[in-house]
Each structure stands twice: as structure tokens, then as C-alpha cells.
Amino acid sequence: MWNDDQLTILLEIIREAGSEVLSVYSDPSNSRISYKGDDSPITEADRLANSTIVQALKKLPVNFPILSEESAKPSYRKRESWIDYWLIDPLDGTKEFIKQNGEFTVNIAHIRNGIPEMGAVHVPVSGVTYLGKRGSGAWMVDQDDVAREIHARKIENPSRAIKVMTSRSHRNDLLDNLIQNISGKVGEVEIVTMGSSLKICLLAEGKADLYPRLTPTCEWDTAAAHAVLAGSGGEIFDVNFRSLKYNQKSSLLNPNFFAVADPNFDWGKLL
């Protein structure tokens, strides 16, 4: 079990937000689905979870700024001076929530100097929460408070099958070509398709090796799971194999990236 009050507080907050999400999920008539300017859906669950998290974070002794997908976005001129801040996705995988396939998460990250230092990812349907702190470790906590430390797996035998996570809603020819290229170099490639930040959490849990993302994502989509993955020993790189950083520009879009379980493997030769 971790010995960190900050992680314990995050667990409490994110579980409360997850309960709000489940209250809507169990009664779809309450979803109140509408669409934002980019045509992405937003539901009552997004709004309730966002309100719960923001209010709870504002009550903490540390007075960090808060950046959330579902709140007004400060200008970069204001954001660029931030050293520490909270980065939130109240409901990652809203499309999966609407489809009712269970593959959606609640996400809270603490960013320091552009690096995700601490994160919590909660899966409302299963009650599982992933917690991680860079340099300290990562844990998986079930709904009965049973916690176990998790570790990203190493590629000690490069000839074994590489397990690749792909998005359920975002796949294109570029990704298919990359997977074909990997297969041509190492042989067997196992593909697992899933929604939301769960893909990165499965890397942290030691159940997959690579998640290549070659279509747009926003910083709040990855930050919390990135912290969990880093705590477990993994990392997320941009296509030039530099660690993914946050709040470095006016746009909140991530570059294309590779989330990897084993940062010491020579991914450059494979990708």
C-alpha cells in the first residue's frame, strides 16, 4: 500500500466523481446528451463529475490552478506561468459511456513544470482505481479497498509477441501500416481494442507493451494515465522519442505519441 496522503485524497475525490457518473449511467434518460463546438458529445455525467472534482480540489490546502475539459480554458498567457496545476478529464470516453460498454474513466492529474507527477484514473463500472506517482510507484485499488502495486512489463525477449493497444473509436490507415510494419519485424502482434485512458492503464498494469496514438488527443485525455504509467515504470514519448510534456503551447492538443511499457527497449528500431 502507498504511504502518501495526496494519493489517498485523490482516491476519495475520484471515487465520489465516479459515483456521480454511475448515477447517470444507470438511468440513461438522465444523460442529457448535447454537443460541443467540435461535435464531441457531453452528458450530464460529464457535468456532475466535473463539478464534484473541481469543488473538492478547491477545498484542498494547496491552491493549484485547475484546468478541466469541461470548464472555461484560461489563455496560454495565463497558463504559461503555472508551475503546479490540476488537469482533469471528468469523463474520458464519453462516446463509450453513451454506448454503455463500460470503457470510460474519470481522470485527475497533478502537473508540475509540464510533467505529470501524480495521477488517478477511476473506472466507474468496475470500481477500480489506478493511482500513480512518478518516482514512487503505481497501484490498482478495487472497490473493496484491496490495493496491489502494479508494474509495467519489460521486453526481455524481443522475439515474443508484442501486445498493442488501439482505440475503439479512432483508428486509421497510418496506425494499420505501423502495426503491419511491427509485425514484419517481430512476427506476432496481438491487438487489443479499448476505449478511454484504460489503454494506458493496461500498459501500467503489465498487460500490454505499446499504445501508439496517431490521431488527435487533448492533454487531459492522457495526463492522469501518463502519471500512472510513469509510476509503474513506463513512459509516453512523442514521435521523436521525447517524453510527452504538458502546457507548453497555446494549443491543448497532444502531438502523436507512443505510450510504452518498457522505455529502455529500442522502440526507434521497431517503429
PDB file of C-alpha atoms in Angstrom:
ATOM      1  CA  MET A   1       0.000   0.000   0.000  1.00  0.00           C
ATOM      2  CA  TRP A   2       1.217   3.509  -0.689  1.00  0.00           C
ATOM      3  CA  ASN A   3       2.138   5.864   2.125  1.00  0.00           C
ATOM      4  CA  ASP A   4       1.041   9.128   0.578  1.00  0.00           C
ATOM      5  CA  ASP A   5      -1.757  11.366   1.820  1.00  0.00           C
ATOM      6  CA  GLN A   6      -2.084  13.070  -1.574  1.00  0.00           C
ATOM      7  CA  LEU A   7      -2.887   9.796  -3.316  1.00  0.00           C
ATOM      8  CA  THR A   8      -5.397   8.902  -0.611  1.00  0.00           C
ATOM      9  CA  ILE A   9      -7.166  12.249  -1.064  1.00  0.00           C
ATOM     10  CA  LEU A  10      -7.229  11.791  -4.854  1.00  0.00           C
ATOM     11  CA  LEU A  11      -8.748   8.332  -4.391  1.00  0.00           C
ATOM     12  CA  GLU A  12     -11.562   9.770  -2.277  1.00  0.00           C
ATOM     13  CA  ILE A  13     -12.293  12.593  -4.711  1.00  0.00           C
ATOM     14  CA  ILE A  14     -12.253  10.463  -7.835  1.00  0.00           C
ATOM     15  CA  ARG A  15     -14.485   7.794  -6.307  1.00  0.00           C
ATOM     16  CA  GLU A  16     -17.043  10.437  -5.411  1.00  0.00           C
ATOM     17  CA  ALA A  17     -16.984  11.699  -9.004  1.00  0.00           C
ATOM     18  CA  GLY A  18     -17.310   8.120 -10.233  1.00  0.00           C
ATOM     19  CA  SER A  19     -20.461   7.683  -8.148  1.00  0.00           C
ATOM     20  CA  GLU A  20     -21.957  10.726  -9.879  1.00  0.00           C
ATOM     21  CA  VAL A  21     -21.126   9.203 -13.267  1.00  0.00           C
ATOM     22  CA  LEU A  22     -22.730   5.887 -12.292  1.00  0.00           C
ATOM     23  CA  SER A  23     -25.902   7.621 -11.129  1.00  0.00           C
ATOM     24  CA  VAL A  24     -26.416   8.821 -14.692  1.00  0.00           C
ATOM     25  CA  TYR A  25     -25.138   5.631 -16.342  1.00  0.00           C
ATOM     26  CA  SER A  26     -27.737   3.531 -14.543  1.00  0.00           C
ATOM     27  CA  ASP A  27     -30.505   5.802 -15.836  1.00  0.00           C
ATOM     28  CA  PRO A  28     -29.657   6.841 -19.428  1.00  0.00           C
ATOM     29  CA  SER A  29     -32.735   9.076 -19.574  1.00  0.00           C
ATOM     30  CA  ASN A  30     -30.770  11.464 -17.335  1.00  0.00           C
ATOM     31  CA  SER A  31     -27.805  11.717 -19.718  1.00  0.00           C
ATOM     32  CA  ARG A  32     -28.913  14.959 -21.425  1.00  0.00           C
ATOM     33  CA  ILE A  33     -26.564  14.475 -24.365  1.00  0.00           C
ATOM     34  CA  SER A  34     -25.518  17.650 -26.160  1.00  0.00           C
ATOM     35  CA  TYR A  35     -22.628  18.544 -28.441  1.00  0.00           C
ATOM     36  CA  LYS A  36     -19.751  20.979 -28.116  1.00  0.00           C
ATOM     37  CA  GLY A  37     -18.257  23.137 -30.850  1.00  0.00           C
ATOM     38  CA  ASP A  38     -16.004  20.323 -32.078  1.00  0.00           C
ATOM     39  CA  ASP A  39     -19.024  17.962 -32.312  1.00  0.00           C
ATOM     40  CA  SER A  40     -17.823  15.901 -29.346  1.00  0.00           C
ATOM     41  CA  PRO A  41     -20.628  14.811 -27.022  1.00  0.00           C
ATOM     42  CA  ILE A  42     -21.123  15.958 -23.444  1.00  0.00           C
ATOM     43  CA  THR A  43     -23.569  14.402 -20.985  1.00  0.00           C
ATOM     44  CA  GLU A  44     -24.948  15.158 -17.554  1.00  0.00           C
ATOM     45  CA  ALA A  45     -22.368  12.710 -16.190  1.00  0.00           C
ATOM     46  CA  ASP A  46     -19.527  14.904 -17.546  1.00  0.00           C
ATOM     47  CA  ARG A  47     -21.038  17.947 -15.857  1.00  0.00           C
ATOM     48  CA  LEU A  48     -21.682  16.292 -12.489  1.00  0.00           C
ATOM     49  CA  ALA A  49     -18.235  14.698 -12.295  1.00  0.00           C
ATOM     50  CA  ASN A  50     -16.576  17.968 -13.255  1.00  0.00           C
ATOM     51  CA  SER A  51     -18.434  19.906 -10.572  1.00  0.00           C
ATOM     52  CA  THR A  52     -17.618  17.296  -7.912  1.00  0.00           C
ATOM     53  CA  ILE A  53     -13.892  17.248  -8.718  1.00  0.00           C
ATOM     54  CA  VAL A  54     -13.454  20.999  -9.079  1.00  0.00           C
ATOM     55  CA  GLN A  55     -15.246  21.758  -5.819  1.00  0.00           C
ATOM     56  CA  ALA A  56     -13.214  19.126  -3.948  1.00  0.00           C
ATOM     57  CA  LEU A  57      -9.861  20.308  -5.331  1.00  0.00           C
ATOM     58  CA  LYS A  58     -10.662  23.911  -4.423  1.00  0.00           C
ATOM     59  CA  LYS A  59     -11.078  22.846  -0.777  1.00  0.00           C
ATOM     60  CA  LEU A  60      -7.568  21.403  -0.554  1.00  0.00           C
ATOM     61  CA  PRO A  61      -4.864  23.305   1.359  1.00  0.00           C
ATOM     62  CA  VAL A  62      -2.788  23.632  -1.831  1.00  0.00           C
ATOM     63  CA  ASN A  63      -4.203  26.309  -4.087  1.00  0.00           C
ATOM     64  CA  PHE A  64      -3.254  24.982  -7.520  1.00  0.00           C
ATOM     65  CA  PRO A  65      -4.987  26.261 -10.673  1.00  0.00           C
ATOM     66  CA  ILE A  66      -7.422  23.816 -12.286  1.00  0.00           C
ATOM     67  CA  LEU A  67      -7.674  23.035 -15.985  1.00  0.00           C
ATOM     68  CA  SER A  68     -10.591  20.810 -16.986  1.00  0.00           C
ATOM     69  CA  GLU A  69     -12.059  19.683 -20.268  1.00  0.00           C
ATOM     70  CA  GLU A  70     -15.477  20.820 -19.089  1.00  0.00           C
ATOM     71  CA  SER A  71     -14.575  24.237 -17.656  1.00  0.00           C
ATOM     72  CA  ALA A  72     -13.562  27.538 -19.227  1.00  0.00           C
ATOM     73  CA  LYS A  73      -9.997  27.384 -20.583  1.00  0.00           C
ATOM     74  CA  PRO A  74      -7.583  30.092 -19.418  1.00  0.00           C
ATOM     75  CA  SER A  75      -5.469  31.679 -22.147  1.00  0.00           C
ATOM     76  CA  TYR A  76      -1.930  30.425 -22.628  1.00  0.00           C
ATOM     77  CA  ARG A  77      -0.662  33.815 -21.495  1.00  0.00           C
ATOM     78  CA  LYS A  78      -2.162  32.994 -18.111  1.00  0.00           C
ATOM     79  CA  ARG A  79      -1.334  29.282 -18.139  1.00  0.00           C
ATOM     80  CA  GLU A  80       2.309  29.560 -19.167  1.00  0.00           C
ATOM     81  CA  SER A  81       3.312  30.844 -15.711  1.00  0.00           C
ATOM     82  CA  TRP A  82       1.806  27.801 -13.957  1.00  0.00           C
ATOM     83  CA  ILE A  83       4.303  25.568 -12.166  1.00  0.00           C
ATOM     84  CA  ASP A  84       1.771  23.257 -10.485  1.00  0.00           C
ATOM     85  CA  TYR A  85      -1.803  22.692 -11.610  1.00  0.00           C
ATOM     86  CA  TRP A  86      -4.569  20.097 -11.721  1.00  0.00           C
ATOM     87  CA  LEU A  87      -5.522  18.687 -15.127  1.00  0.00           C
ATOM     88  CA  ILE A  88      -8.903  16.964 -15.254  1.00  0.00           C
ATOM     89  CA  ASP A  89     -10.963  14.893 -17.652  1.00  0.00           C
ATOM     90  CA  PRO A  90     -14.211  14.298 -15.729  1.00  0.00           C
ATOM     91  CA  LEU A  91     -15.348  11.618 -18.172  1.00  0.00           C
ATOM     92  CA  ASP A  92     -12.868  10.234 -20.680  1.00  0.00           C
ATOM     93  CA  GLY A  93     -14.629   8.057 -23.212  1.00  0.00           C
ATOM     94  CA  THR A  94     -17.956   9.866 -23.380  1.00  0.00           C
ATOM     95  CA  LYS A  95     -18.754   8.005 -26.608  1.00  0.00           C
ATOM     96  CA  GLU A  96     -18.197   4.708 -24.780  1.00  0.00           C
ATOM     97  CA  PHE A  97     -20.380   5.968 -21.923  1.00  0.00           C
ATOM     98  CA  ILE A  98     -23.185   6.685 -24.400  1.00  0.00           C
ATOM     99  CA  LYS A  99     -22.724   3.230 -25.982  1.00  0.00           C
ATOM    100  CA  GLN A 100     -22.858   1.763 -22.434  1.00  0.00           C
ATOM    101  CA  ASN A 101     -19.863  -0.546 -22.932  1.00  0.00           C
ATOM    102  CA  GLY A 102     -18.227   0.383 -19.618  1.00  0.00           C
ATOM    103  CA  GLU A 103     -14.960   1.614 -21.173  1.00  0.00           C
ATOM    104  CA  PHE A 104     -14.853   5.102 -19.722  1.00  0.00           C
ATOM    105  CA  THR A 105     -12.875   6.694 -16.904  1.00  0.00           C
ATOM    106  CA  VAL A 106     -12.599   9.679 -14.582  1.00  0.00           C
ATOM    107  CA  ASN A 107      -9.155  11.313 -14.633  1.00  0.00           C
ATOM    108  CA  ILE A 108      -7.257  13.699 -12.324  1.00  0.00           C
ATOM    109  CA  ALA A 109      -3.589  14.619 -12.765  1.00  0.00           C
ATOM    110  CA  HIS A 110      -1.175  16.882 -10.931  1.00  0.00           C
ATOM    111  CA  ILE A 111       1.204  18.527 -13.411  1.00  0.00           C
ATOM    112  CA  ARG A 112       4.469  20.125 -12.268  1.00  0.00           C
ATOM    113  CA  ASN A 113       6.697  22.002 -14.722  1.00  0.00           C
ATOM    114  CA  GLY A 114       4.956  20.287 -17.640  1.00  0.00           C
ATOM    115  CA  ILE A 115       5.427  16.776 -16.244  1.00  0.00           C
ATOM    116  CA  PRO A 116       2.588  14.592 -14.882  1.00  0.00           C
ATOM    117  CA  GLU A 117       3.773  13.935 -11.331  1.00  0.00           C
ATOM    118  CA  MET A 118       0.709  12.239  -9.880  1.00  0.00           C
ATOM    119  CA  GLY A 119      -2.493  10.811 -11.314  1.00  0.00           C
ATOM    120  CA  ALA A 120      -5.675   8.905 -10.585  1.00  0.00           C
ATOM    121  CA  VAL A 121      -7.812   7.065 -13.134  1.00  0.00           C
ATOM    122  CA  HIS A 122     -11.122   5.641 -11.942  1.00  0.00           C
ATOM    123  CA  VAL A 123     -13.271   3.102 -13.790  1.00  0.00           C
ATOM    124  CA  PRO A 124     -16.822   3.689 -12.505  1.00  0.00           C
ATOM    125  CA  VAL A 125     -18.368   0.445 -13.778  1.00  0.00           C
ATOM    126  CA  SER A 126     -15.797  -1.851 -12.120  1.00  0.00           C
ATOM    127  CA  GLY A 127     -14.983   0.418  -9.200  1.00  0.00           C
ATOM    128  CA  VAL A 128     -11.264   0.004  -9.919  1.00  0.00           C
ATOM    129  CA  THR A 129      -8.940   2.979  -9.479  1.00  0.00           C
ATOM    130  CA  TYR A 130      -5.398   3.294 -10.816  1.00  0.00           C
ATOM    131  CA  LEU A 131      -3.084   5.549  -8.810  1.00  0.00           C
ATOM    132  CA  GLY A 132       0.437   6.594  -9.689  1.00  0.00           C
ATOM    133  CA  LYS A 133       3.180   8.941  -8.586  1.00  0.00           C
ATOM    134  CA  ARG A 134       6.339   9.452 -10.601  1.00  0.00           C
ATOM    135  CA  GLY A 135       9.315   8.013  -8.733  1.00  0.00           C
ATOM    136  CA  SER A 136       7.122   6.410  -6.061  1.00  0.00           C
ATOM    137  CA  GLY A 137       5.095   3.677  -7.748  1.00  0.00           C
ATOM    138  CA  ALA A 138       1.681   2.768  -9.111  1.00  0.00           C
ATOM    139  CA  TRP A 139      -1.228   0.865  -7.622  1.00  0.00           C
ATOM    140  CA  MET A 140      -4.526  -0.680  -8.619  1.00  0.00           C
ATOM    141  CA  VAL A 141      -7.284  -0.400  -5.990  1.00  0.00           C
ATOM    142  CA  ASP A 142     -10.528  -2.337  -6.235  1.00  0.00           C
ATOM    143  CA  GLN A 143     -13.915  -1.266  -4.895  1.00  0.00           C
ATOM    144  CA  ASP A 144     -13.257  -3.185  -1.647  1.00  0.00           C
ATOM    145  CA  ASP A 145     -10.075  -1.152  -0.974  1.00  0.00           C
ATOM    146  CA  VAL A 146      -7.790  -4.048  -1.835  1.00  0.00           C
ATOM    147  CA  ALA A 147      -4.685  -2.459  -3.347  1.00  0.00           C
ATOM    148  CA  ARG A 148      -1.808  -4.035  -5.206  1.00  0.00           C
ATOM    149  CA  GLU A 149       1.277  -2.444  -6.654  1.00  0.00           C
ATOM    150  CA  ILE A 150       1.492  -2.673 -10.439  1.00  0.00           C
ATOM    151  CA  HIS A 151       4.494  -2.660 -12.766  1.00  0.00           C
ATOM    152  CA  ALA A 152       4.802  -2.163 -16.498  1.00  0.00           C
ATOM    153  CA  ARG A 153       6.348  -5.213 -18.144  1.00  0.00           C
ATOM    154  CA  LYS A 154       9.769  -5.329 -19.744  1.00  0.00           C
ATOM    155  CA  ILE A 155      10.582  -6.720 -23.174  1.00  0.00           C
ATOM    156  CA  GLU A 156      13.356  -9.125 -22.230  1.00  0.00           C
ATOM    157  CA  ASN A 157      12.674 -11.401 -25.178  1.00  0.00           C
ATOM    158  CA  PRO A 158      12.243  -9.236 -28.304  1.00  0.00           C
ATOM    159  CA  SER A 159      11.002 -12.217 -30.305  1.00  0.00           C
ATOM    160  CA  ARG A 160       7.876 -12.661 -28.188  1.00  0.00           C
ATOM    161  CA  ALA A 161       4.529 -11.310 -29.332  1.00  0.00           C
ATOM    162  CA  ILE A 162       4.120  -7.558 -28.859  1.00  0.00           C
ATOM    163  CA  LYS A 163       0.723  -6.612 -27.421  1.00  0.00           C
ATOM    164  CA  VAL A 164      -0.522  -3.346 -28.933  1.00  0.00           C
ATOM    165  CA  MET A 165      -3.434  -1.303 -27.595  1.00  0.00           C
ATOM    166  CA  THR A 166      -5.583   0.572 -30.103  1.00  0.00           C
ATOM    167  CA  SER A 167      -8.508   2.945 -29.740  1.00  0.00           C
ATOM    168  CA  ARG A 168     -12.026   1.655 -30.174  1.00  0.00           C
ATOM    169  CA  SER A 169     -13.198   4.885 -31.805  1.00  0.00           C
ATOM    170  CA  HIS A 170     -10.071   6.234 -33.537  1.00  0.00           C
ATOM    171  CA  ARG A 171      -8.176   4.018 -35.973  1.00  0.00           C
ATOM    172  CA  ASN A 172      -6.738   4.937 -39.359  1.00  0.00           C
ATOM    173  CA  ASP A 173      -4.512   3.714 -42.196  1.00  0.00           C
ATOM    174  CA  LEU A 174      -1.419   5.231 -40.587  1.00  0.00           C
ATOM    175  CA  LEU A 175      -1.904   3.075 -37.500  1.00  0.00           C
ATOM    176  CA  ASP A 176      -2.692  -0.036 -39.540  1.00  0.00           C
ATOM    177  CA  ASN A 177       0.501   0.458 -41.540  1.00  0.00           C
ATOM    178  CA  LEU A 178       2.513   0.876 -38.338  1.00  0.00           C
ATOM    179  CA  ILE A 179       1.112  -2.346 -36.896  1.00  0.00           C
ATOM    180  CA  GLN A 180       1.886  -4.155 -40.151  1.00  0.00           C
ATOM    181  CA  ASN A 181       5.445  -2.809 -40.010  1.00  0.00           C
ATOM    182  CA  ILE A 182       5.878  -4.001 -36.407  1.00  0.00           C
ATOM    183  CA  SER A 183       4.563  -7.414 -37.366  1.00  0.00           C
ATOM    184  CA  GLY A 184       7.048  -7.620 -40.229  1.00  0.00           C
ATOM    185  CA  LYS A 185       9.928  -7.005 -37.810  1.00  0.00           C
ATOM    186  CA  VAL A 186       8.985  -9.058 -34.743  1.00  0.00           C
ATOM    187  CA  GLY A 187       6.439 -11.542 -36.038  1.00  0.00           C
ATOM    188  CA  GLU A 188       3.317 -11.956 -33.953  1.00  0.00           C
ATOM    189  CA  VAL A 189       1.466  -8.825 -32.843  1.00  0.00           C
ATOM    190  CA  GLU A 190      -1.548  -9.078 -30.569  1.00  0.00           C
ATOM    191  CA  ILE A 191      -4.083  -6.251 -30.948  1.00  0.00           C
ATOM    192  CA  VAL A 192      -6.378  -5.208 -28.098  1.00  0.00           C
ATOM    193  CA  THR A 193      -9.014  -2.563 -28.792  1.00  0.00           C
ATOM    194  CA  MET A 194     -10.382  -0.454 -25.963  1.00  0.00           C
ATOM    195  CA  GLY A 195     -11.799   2.980 -25.203  1.00  0.00           C
ATOM    196  CA  SER A 196     -10.564   5.844 -22.994  1.00  0.00           C
ATOM    197  CA  SER A 197      -7.409   6.102 -20.878  1.00  0.00           C
ATOM    198  CA  LEU A 198      -7.823   2.444 -19.924  1.00  0.00           C
ATOM    199  CA  LYS A 199      -5.390   1.622 -22.745  1.00  0.00           C
ATOM    200  CA  ILE A 200      -2.549   3.383 -20.943  1.00  0.00           C
ATOM    201  CA  CYS A 201      -3.559   1.880 -17.603  1.00  0.00           C
ATOM    202  CA  LEU A 202      -3.308  -1.630 -19.046  1.00  0.00           C
ATOM    203  CA  LEU A 203       0.281  -0.848 -20.003  1.00  0.00           C
ATOM    204  CA  ALA A 204       0.900   0.245 -16.407  1.00  0.00           C
ATOM    205  CA  GLU A 205      -0.718  -2.962 -15.174  1.00  0.00           C
ATOM    206  CA  GLY A 206       1.710  -5.087 -17.178  1.00  0.00           C
ATOM    207  CA  LYS A 207      -0.891  -6.354 -19.656  1.00  0.00           C
ATOM    208  CA  ALA A 208       0.362  -4.667 -22.859  1.00  0.00           C
ATOM    209  CA  ASP A 209       3.520  -3.222 -24.405  1.00  0.00           C
ATOM    210  CA  LEU A 210       2.604  -0.353 -26.696  1.00  0.00           C
ATOM    211  CA  TYR A 211      -0.163   2.136 -27.374  1.00  0.00           C
ATOM    212  CA  PRO A 212       0.553   4.191 -30.499  1.00  0.00           C
ATOM    213  CA  ARG A 213      -1.740   7.184 -30.923  1.00  0.00           C
ATOM    214  CA  LEU A 214      -1.612   8.741 -34.372  1.00  0.00           C
ATOM    215  CA  THR A 215      -4.846  10.742 -34.245  1.00  0.00           C
ATOM    216  CA  PRO A 216      -5.582  13.848 -32.124  1.00  0.00           C
ATOM    217  CA  THR A 217      -5.974  13.752 -28.363  1.00  0.00           C
ATOM    218  CA  CYS A 218      -6.075  16.530 -25.790  1.00  0.00           C
ATOM    219  CA  GLU A 219      -3.759  16.879 -22.825  1.00  0.00           C
ATOM    220  CA  TRP A 220      -6.485  15.974 -20.317  1.00  0.00           C
ATOM    221  CA  ASP A 221      -7.045  12.692 -22.194  1.00  0.00           C
ATOM    222  CA  THR A 222      -3.599  11.357 -21.260  1.00  0.00           C
ATOM    223  CA  ALA A 223      -2.189  13.199 -18.239  1.00  0.00           C
ATOM    224  CA  ALA A 224      -3.583  11.121 -15.348  1.00  0.00           C
ATOM    225  CA  ALA A 225      -2.869   7.772 -17.005  1.00  0.00           C
ATOM    226  CA  HIS A 226       0.562   9.101 -18.026  1.00  0.00           C
ATOM    227  CA  ALA A 227       1.374   9.645 -14.328  1.00  0.00           C
ATOM    228  CA  VAL A 228       0.167   6.134 -13.503  1.00  0.00           C
ATOM    229  CA  LEU A 229       2.252   4.670 -16.320  1.00  0.00           C
ATOM    230  CA  ALA A 230       5.332   6.633 -15.219  1.00  0.00           C
ATOM    231  CA  GLY A 231       4.857   5.412 -11.653  1.00  0.00           C
ATOM    232  CA  SER A 232       4.747   1.829 -12.915  1.00  0.00           C
ATOM    233  CA  GLY A 233       7.979   2.228 -14.892  1.00  0.00           C
ATOM    234  CA  GLY A 234       6.598   3.128 -18.330  1.00  0.00           C
ATOM    235  CA  GLU A 235       6.527   6.383 -20.282  1.00  0.00           C
ATOM    236  CA  ILE A 236       4.815   8.279 -23.091  1.00  0.00           C
ATOM    237  CA  PHE A 237       7.004   9.632 -25.905  1.00  0.00           C
ATOM    238  CA  ASP A 238       6.270  11.862 -28.854  1.00  0.00           C
ATOM    239  CA  VAL A 239       7.240  10.531 -32.285  1.00  0.00           C
ATOM    240  CA  ASN A 240      10.791  11.855 -31.762  1.00  0.00           C
ATOM    241  CA  PHE A 241      11.005   9.803 -28.543  1.00  0.00           C
ATOM    242  CA  ARG A 242      10.967  12.778 -26.205  1.00  0.00           C
ATOM    243  CA  SER A 243       8.835  12.456 -23.072  1.00  0.00           C
ATOM    244  CA  LEU A 244       5.397  13.978 -23.583  1.00  0.00           C
ATOM    245  CA  LYS A 245       5.065  17.315 -21.775  1.00  0.00           C
ATOM    246  CA  TYR A 246       2.050  19.439 -20.918  1.00  0.00           C
ATOM    247  CA  ASN A 247       1.105  23.122 -21.030  1.00  0.00           C
ATOM    248  CA  GLN A 248       3.967  24.017 -23.373  1.00  0.00           C
ATOM    249  CA  LYS A 249       1.934  25.868 -26.018  1.00  0.00           C
ATOM    250  CA  SER A 250      -1.345  27.647 -26.666  1.00  0.00           C
ATOM    251  CA  SER A 251      -2.979  24.543 -28.144  1.00  0.00           C
ATOM    252  CA  LEU A 252      -4.072  21.838 -25.707  1.00  0.00           C
ATOM    253  CA  LEU A 253      -3.745  19.121 -28.338  1.00  0.00           C
ATOM    254  CA  ASN A 254      -1.131  16.422 -27.813  1.00  0.00           C
ATOM    255  CA  PRO A 255       1.240  15.526 -30.617  1.00  0.00           C
ATOM    256  CA  ASN A 256       1.075  11.975 -31.939  1.00  0.00           C
ATOM    257  CA  PHE A 257       2.644   9.710 -29.331  1.00  0.00           C
ATOM    258  CA  PHE A 258       3.767   6.250 -28.281  1.00  0.00           C
ATOM    259  CA  ALA A 259       2.868   5.049 -24.778  1.00  0.00           C
ATOM    260  CA  VAL A 260       5.310   2.276 -23.909  1.00  0.00           C
ATOM    261  CA  ALA A 261       5.614  -0.163 -21.028  1.00  0.00           C
ATOM    262  CA  ASP A 262       9.385  -0.513 -21.366  1.00  0.00           C
ATOM    263  CA  PRO A 263      11.135   2.811 -22.051  1.00  0.00           C
ATOM    264  CA  ASN A 264      14.522   1.070 -22.268  1.00  0.00           C
ATOM    265  CA  PHE A 265      13.535  -1.064 -25.252  1.00  0.00           C
ATOM    266  CA  ASP A 266      14.813   0.260 -28.583  1.00  0.00           C
ATOM    267  CA  TRP A 267      11.420   1.344 -29.902  1.00  0.00           C
ATOM    268  CA  GLY A 268      13.092   3.507 -32.549  1.00  0.00           C
ATOM    269  CA  LYS A 269      14.177   0.414 -34.498  1.00  0.00           C
ATOM    270  CA  LEU A 270      10.735  -1.104 -34.247  1.00  0.00           C
ATOM    271  CA  LEU A 271       8.638   1.957 -35.021  1.00  0.00           C
TER     272      LEU A 271
END
